[in-house]
Coordinates of C-alpha atoms in Angstrom, one line a residue:
X1 CA 29.7 -28.3 -11.1
X2 CA 28.6 -24.8 -12.2
X3 CA 24.9 -25.8 -11.7
X4 CA 25.8 -27.1 -8.2
X5 CA 27.5 -23.9 -7.2
X6 CA 24.6 -21.8 -8.6
X7 CA 22.1 -24.0 -6.7
X8 CA 24.1 -23.5 -3.5
X9 CA 24.3 -19.7 -4.0
X10 CA 20.5 -19.6 -4.7
X11 CA 19.9 -21.7 -1.6
X12 CA 22.0 -19.3 0.5
X13 CA 20.2 -16.2 -0.9
X14 CA 16.8 -17.8 -0.4
X15 CA 17.6 -18.7 3.3
X16 CA 18.7 -15.1 3.8
X17 CA 15.5 -13.8 2.2
X18 CA 13.3 -16.0 4.3
X19 CA 15.1 -15.1 7.6
X20 CA 14.8 -11.4 6.7
X21 CA 11.2 -11.9 5.9
X22 CA 10.5 -13.7 9.2
X23 CA 12.3 -11.0 11.1
X24 CA 10.4 -8.1 9.4
X25 CA 7.0 -9.9 9.8
X26 CA 7.9 -10.6 13.4
X27 CA 8.7 -7.0 14.1
X28 CA 5.5 -5.9 12.4
X29 CA 3.5 -8.4 14.5
X30 CA 4.8 -7.3 17.8
X31 CA 4.3 -3.6 17.0
X32 CA 0.7 -4.4 16.0
X33 CA 0.3 -6.4 19.2
X34 CA 1.7 -3.5 21.2
X35 CA -0.8 -1.1 19.7
X36 CA -3.6 -3.6 20.4
X37 CA -2.6 -3.8 24.1
X38 CA -2.3 0.0 24.4
X39 CA -5.8 0.4 23.0
X40 CA -7.2 -2.4 25.1
X41 CA -5.7 -1.0 28.3
X42 CA -7.3 2.4 27.5
X43 CA -3.9 4.2 27.2
X44 CA -4.8 5.0 23.6
X45 CA -8.4 6.3 23.3
X46 CA -10.4 6.7 20.1
X47 CA -9.7 10.4 20.1
X48 CA -6.0 9.8 20.7
X49 CA -5.9 7.2 17.9
X50 CA -7.5 9.6 15.5
X51 CA -4.9 12.2 16.4
X52 CA -2.1 9.6 15.9
X53 CA -3.5 8.8 12.4
X54 CA -3.6 12.5 11.5
X55 CA 0.0 12.9 12.8
X56 CA 1.2 10.0 10.7
X57 CA -0.6 10.9 7.5
X58 CA -0.3 14.7 7.6
X59 CA 3.2 15.0 9.1
X60 CA 5.4 12.0 9.6
X61 CA 4.7 10.3 6.3
X62 CA 5.3 13.4 4.2
X63 CA 8.6 14.0 6.1
X64 CA 9.6 10.4 5.4
X65 CA 8.8 10.8 1.7
X66 CA 10.9 14.0 1.6
X67 CA 13.9 12.3 3.2
X68 CA 13.8 9.7 0.3
X69 CA 14.6 12.6 -2.1
X70 CA 18.2 12.7 -0.8
X71 CA 19.2 9.7 -3.0
X72 CA 22.0 10.5 -5.4
X73 CA 20.7 10.7 -9.0
X74 CA 21.3 7.6 -11.0
X75 CA 20.2 6.5 -14.5
X76 CA 19.2 3.1 -13.1
X77 CA 17.0 4.5 -10.4
X78 CA 15.5 7.0 -12.7
X79 CA 14.7 4.2 -15.2
X80 CA 13.0 2.4 -12.3
X81 CA 10.9 5.4 -11.5
X82 CA 9.7 5.7 -15.1
X83 CA 8.9 1.9 -15.2
X84 CA 7.0 2.3 -12.0
X85 CA 4.9 5.2 -13.4
X86 CA 4.1 3.3 -16.6
X87 CA 3.1 0.1 -14.8
X88 CA 1.0 2.0 -12.2
X89 CA -0.9 3.7 -14.9
X90 CA -1.6 0.4 -16.6
X91 CA -2.5 -1.2 -13.3
X92 CA -5.2 1.3 -12.4
X93 CA -6.7 1.4 -15.9
X94 CA -6.9 -2.4 -16.2
X95 CA -8.2 -3.1 -12.6
X96 CA -10.9 -0.3 -12.8
X97 CA -12.2 -1.9 -16.1
X98 CA -12.0 -5.4 -14.6
X99 CA -13.9 -4.5 -11.4
X100 CA -16.6 -2.7 -13.3
X101 CA -17.1 -5.9 -15.3
X102 CA -17.2 -8.0 -12.2
X103 CA -19.8 -5.8 -10.5
X104 CA -22.0 -6.1 -13.5
X105 CA -22.8 -9.6 -12.4
X106 CA -23.7 -8.6 -8.8
X107 CA -27.2 -8.8 -7.5
X108 CA -26.9 -6.0 -5.0
X109 CA -27.4 -2.2 -4.8
X110 CA -25.4 0.4 -6.7
X111 CA -23.7 1.8 -3.6
X112 CA -22.2 -1.6 -2.7
X113 CA -21.0 -2.0 -6.3
X114 CA -19.3 1.4 -6.3
X115 CA -17.5 0.9 -3.0
X116 CA -16.6 -2.7 -4.1
X117 CA -14.7 -1.2 -7.1
X118 CA -12.7 1.4 -5.0
X119 CA -11.9 -1.1 -2.3
X120 CA -10.7 -3.7 -4.8
X121 CA -8.5 -1.2 -6.7
X122 CA -7.1 1.2 -4.1
X123 CA -4.8 -0.3 -1.5
X124 CA -3.5 0.8 1.9
X125 CA -0.3 2.3 0.6
X126 CA 0.0 5.0 3.3
X127 CA -0.2 2.9 6.4
X128 CA 1.4 -0.3 5.2
X129 CA 3.1 0.2 1.8
X130 CA 5.6 2.9 2.8
X131 CA 6.7 1.1 6.0
X132 CA 7.2 -2.2 4.1
X133 CA 9.1 -0.5 1.2
X134 CA 11.3 1.2 3.8
X135 CA 12.0 -2.0 5.6
X136 CA 13.1 -4.0 2.6
X137 CA 14.6 -1.4 0.2
X138 CA 15.2 1.7 2.2
X139 CA 15.2 5.1 0.4
X140 CA 15.1 3.5 -3.1
X141 CA 12.0 1.5 -2.1
X142 CA 10.5 4.7 -0.7
X143 CA 11.0 6.6 -4.0
X144 CA 9.3 3.8 -6.0
X145 CA 6.4 3.8 -3.5
X146 CA 6.2 7.6 -3.8
X147 CA 5.5 7.2 -7.6
X148 CA 3.0 4.4 -6.9
X149 CA 1.3 6.6 -4.3
X150 CA 1.1 9.6 -6.7
X151 CA -0.9 7.5 -9.2
X152 CA -3.0 6.2 -6.4
X153 CA -3.8 9.8 -5.4
X154 CA -4.5 10.9 -8.9
X155 CA -6.9 8.1 -9.8
X156 CA -8.6 8.0 -6.3
X157 CA -9.3 11.7 -6.1
X158 CA -10.5 12.0 -9.6
X159 CA -12.2 8.8 -10.9
X160 CA -12.7 7.2 -7.4
X161 CA -14.5 10.2 -5.9
X162 CA -16.4 10.8 -9.1
X163 CA -17.7 7.2 -9.0
X164 CA -18.8 7.5 -5.3
X165 CA -20.4 10.9 -5.3
X166 CA -22.0 10.6 -8.8
X167 CA -21.6 14.4 -9.5
X168 CA -20.4 13.7 -13.1
X169 CA -17.1 15.7 -12.9
X170 CA -13.6 15.0 -11.7
X171 CA -12.4 16.8 -8.6
X172 CA -8.8 17.4 -9.7
X173 CA -8.2 20.1 -7.1
X174 CA -8.6 17.5 -4.3
X175 CA -5.3 15.9 -5.4
X176 CA -3.3 18.9 -4.3
X177 CA -5.0 19.2 -0.8
X178 CA -3.1 16.2 0.5
X179 CA 0.2 16.7 2.3
X180 CA 1.3 13.2 1.1
X181 CA 0.6 14.1 -2.5
X182 CA 2.4 17.5 -2.2
X183 CA 5.5 15.9 -0.5
X184 CA 5.5 13.2 -3.2
X185 CA 5.7 15.7 -6.0
X186 CA 8.3 17.7 -4.1
X187 CA 10.4 14.5 -3.5
X188 CA 10.4 13.7 -7.3
X189 CA 11.3 17.3 -8.2
X190 CA 14.1 17.4 -5.7
X191 CA 15.4 14.0 -6.8
X192 CA 15.5 15.1 -10.4
X193 CA 17.2 18.4 -9.6
X194 CA 20.9 18.9 -8.6
X195 CA 19.7 20.3 -5.2
X196 CA 20.0 18.2 -2.0
X197 CA 19.2 19.0 1.6
X198 CA 22.1 19.8 3.9
X199 CA 23.3 16.9 5.9
X200 CA 21.8 18.1 9.2
X201 CA 18.4 18.7 7.6
X202 CA 18.4 15.3 5.9
X203 CA 19.4 13.5 9.1
X204 CA 16.5 15.3 10.9
X205 CA 14.0 14.3 8.2
X206 CA 15.3 10.7 8.4
X207 CA 15.0 10.6 12.2
X208 CA 11.4 12.0 12.2
X209 CA 10.5 9.7 9.2
X210 CA 11.8 6.7 11.2
X211 CA 8.7 7.0 13.4
X212 CA 6.5 6.0 10.4
X213 CA 6.9 2.2 10.7
X214 CA 6.3 1.8 14.5
X215 CA 3.5 4.4 14.6
X216 CA 1.6 2.9 11.6
X217 CA 1.8 -0.6 13.1
X218 CA 0.6 0.7 16.5
X219 CA -2.4 2.3 14.8
X220 CA -3.2 -0.9 12.9
X221 CA -3.1 -2.7 16.2
X222 CA -5.6 -0.2 17.7
X223 CA -8.1 -0.8 14.9
X224 CA -8.1 -4.5 15.6
X225 CA -9.6 -4.0 19.1
X226 CA -13.1 -3.1 17.8
X227 CA -13.4 -6.0 15.4
X228 CA -16.5 -8.3 15.6
X229 CA -15.4 -11.6 14.1
X230 CA -19.0 -12.6 13.1
X231 CA -19.5 -9.4 11.1
X232 CA -16.2 -9.9 9.2
X233 CA -16.8 -13.5 8.4
X234 CA -20.3 -13.4 7.0
X235 CA -20.1 -11.2 3.8
X236 CA -19.2 -13.0 0.5
X237 CA -18.5 -9.7 -1.3
X238 CA -15.9 -8.9 1.4
X239 CA -14.1 -12.2 0.6
X240 CA -14.1 -11.4 -3.1
X241 CA -12.4 -8.0 -2.5
X242 CA -9.8 -9.7 -0.3
X243 CA -9.3 -12.4 -3.0
X244 CA -8.7 -9.8 -5.7
X245 CA -6.6 -7.5 -3.6
X246 CA -4.4 -10.0 -1.7
X247 CA -3.9 -12.8 -4.3
X248 CA -5.3 -12.3 -7.8
X249 CA -4.0 -8.8 -8.5
X250 CA -0.5 -9.4 -7.1
X251 CA -0.1 -12.8 -8.7
X252 CA -1.2 -11.4 -12.0
X253 CA 1.3 -8.6 -11.7
X254 CA 4.1 -11.0 -10.9
X255 CA 3.2 -13.1 -14.0
X256 CA 3.1 -10.0 -16.2
X257 CA 6.5 -8.7 -14.9
X258 CA 8.1 -12.1 -15.6
X259 CA 6.5 -12.1 -19.0
X260 CA 7.8 -8.7 -20.0
X261 CA 11.2 -9.3 -18.4
X262 CA 11.2 -6.6 -15.6
X263 CA 13.3 -7.6 -12.6
X264 CA 14.9 -6.1 -9.5
X265 CA 13.8 -3.8 -6.8
X266 CA 11.2 -1.9 -8.8
X267 CA 9.5 -5.2 -9.8
X268 CA 9.4 -6.5 -6.2
X269 CA 8.0 -3.1 -4.9
X270 CA 5.2 -3.0 -7.5
X271 CA 4.2 -6.6 -6.9
X272 CA 4.2 -6.2 -3.1
X273 CA 2.3 -2.9 -3.2
X274 CA -0.3 -4.5 -5.4
X275 CA -0.9 -7.2 -2.7
X276 CA -1.7 -4.8 0.1
X277 CA -5.1 -4.8 1.8
X278 CA -7.9 -2.3 1.0
X279 CA -7.2 1.3 1.9
X280 CA -8.9 2.7 5.0
X281 CA -9.7 5.9 3.1
X282 CA -12.4 3.9 1.4
X283 CA -14.4 3.7 4.7
X284 CA -14.2 7.4 5.2
X285 CA -15.5 8.2 1.7
X286 CA -18.1 5.5 1.9
X287 CA -19.4 7.2 5.0
X288 CA -19.3 10.6 3.4
X289 CA -21.1 9.6 0.2
X290 CA -23.4 7.0 1.8
X291 CA -22.0 4.0 -0.1
X292 CA -22.6 1.2 2.4
X293 CA -19.9 2.2 5.0
X294 CA -20.6 -0.8 7.2
X295 CA -19.7 -3.1 4.3
X296 CA -16.6 -1.0 3.6
X297 CA -15.4 -1.2 7.2
X298 CA -15.9 -5.0 7.4
X299 CA -14.0 -5.5 4.2
X300 CA -11.1 -3.3 5.1
X301 CA -10.6 -5.0 8.4
X302 CA -11.0 -8.5 6.9
X303 CA -8.4 -7.8 4.2
X304 CA -6.0 -6.4 6.9
X305 CA -6.3 -9.6 8.9
X306 CA -5.9 -11.9 5.9
X307 CA -2.9 -9.9 4.9
X308 CA -1.0 -11.5 7.8
X309 CA -1.1 -14.8 5.8
X310 CA -1.0 -13.6 2.2
X311 CA 1.5 -10.8 2.3
X312 CA 4.5 -12.9 3.4
X313 CA 3.6 -15.3 0.6
X314 CA 3.6 -12.4 -2.0
X315 CA 6.8 -10.9 -0.6
X316 CA 8.6 -14.3 -0.7
X317 CA 7.4 -15.1 -4.2
X318 CA 8.4 -11.6 -5.4
X319 CA 11.9 -11.8 -3.9
X320 CA 12.4 -15.4 -5.3
X321 CA 11.1 -14.8 -8.8
X322 CA 11.7 -11.1 -9.5
X323 CA 15.2 -10.4 -8.1

C-alpha cells in the first residue's frame, strides 16, 4: 500500500515536471521564433542585434545577477553554493584534461585542436544558462549559476585565452574587465553579508533583470537567420563537440552526482548547465587569435540547434533522478 502511494505521488510529480518542462520549452521556442521573424523582416539589423547583445551581457545580465543577492541567508543555500564551487572546479580541471587527450588523436591543425578544446569545455552560460536557471529555480538557481559562471570566467580568461593566444602567460586581469564577473563577485559578497538592497531598489533590479529571458531568446532567434545548413552538417569535429557538450558531459555529471549522493536544486542546476551548447564567446576569440573561426561558428550554431532536442532530455533526467 505504501509502495502504491509512493508510486502515485512520484507519478503526479513527474507529470507536473513534464508539463512545466513543456511549458518552459514552448515559451523559449516562441521567443526564439519571434527573434527569427524580427531579423528576417529586417526589423532587427546586424548592428541592432550586436547592440542588443551588448545590452544583455553588459547591463541586463549583471542587474539580474545582482537581484539574486537579495535571497535571505541560509545554511542550506550556502552549503549549495560551496558544493557548486567544488564541483565546478573539478569539472573544468577534468574536462580540460580529457579534451586535451582527445585532440591528441586528431589529424588536423593545431588551431582547430585548440578551439575544439575551448568549445567542448566552455558552455553558453550567459545567454542560455541564466535564463533557464531563473525559469526553473528563480533566485536560488541564479545564485548557483552565478558561482558556476564565476569559475567559467576564471578558467576561460586564464587558461582558455592562454591556450588560444599561445603567449605563455595567464591574463588574470581580463577576469575583472567583465561586468558579468564583477556583478557575480558583488552578488556573492552581498549574499554573505548582512546587507540587503532596499525593497524599491531590489524590485527595480528584478524588473530590469526580467528582460533577460525574452531578450536572450530573441537574440538566439536572430542568429539562426544566417545559418547555412550544409555548412553545419558537414564537419565531423563539430559533431564531436556537440556530443561531448550536449550528452556525454551532462550524463557523466548526473552519474557522478548520483554516485556521491548529491541531490536537490544544486545538483539539477549543475547537470543542466553542463549540458548547454558551446559558448558564442569562443567564436569571437577564435577570430581574434586566428584559430579557425569558421569552424568555431559552425560548431556553436550546430550545438545550439541540437540543444533543442538534447536539453529537454537532460532537464527531464536531472529533475527525475536528482530531486
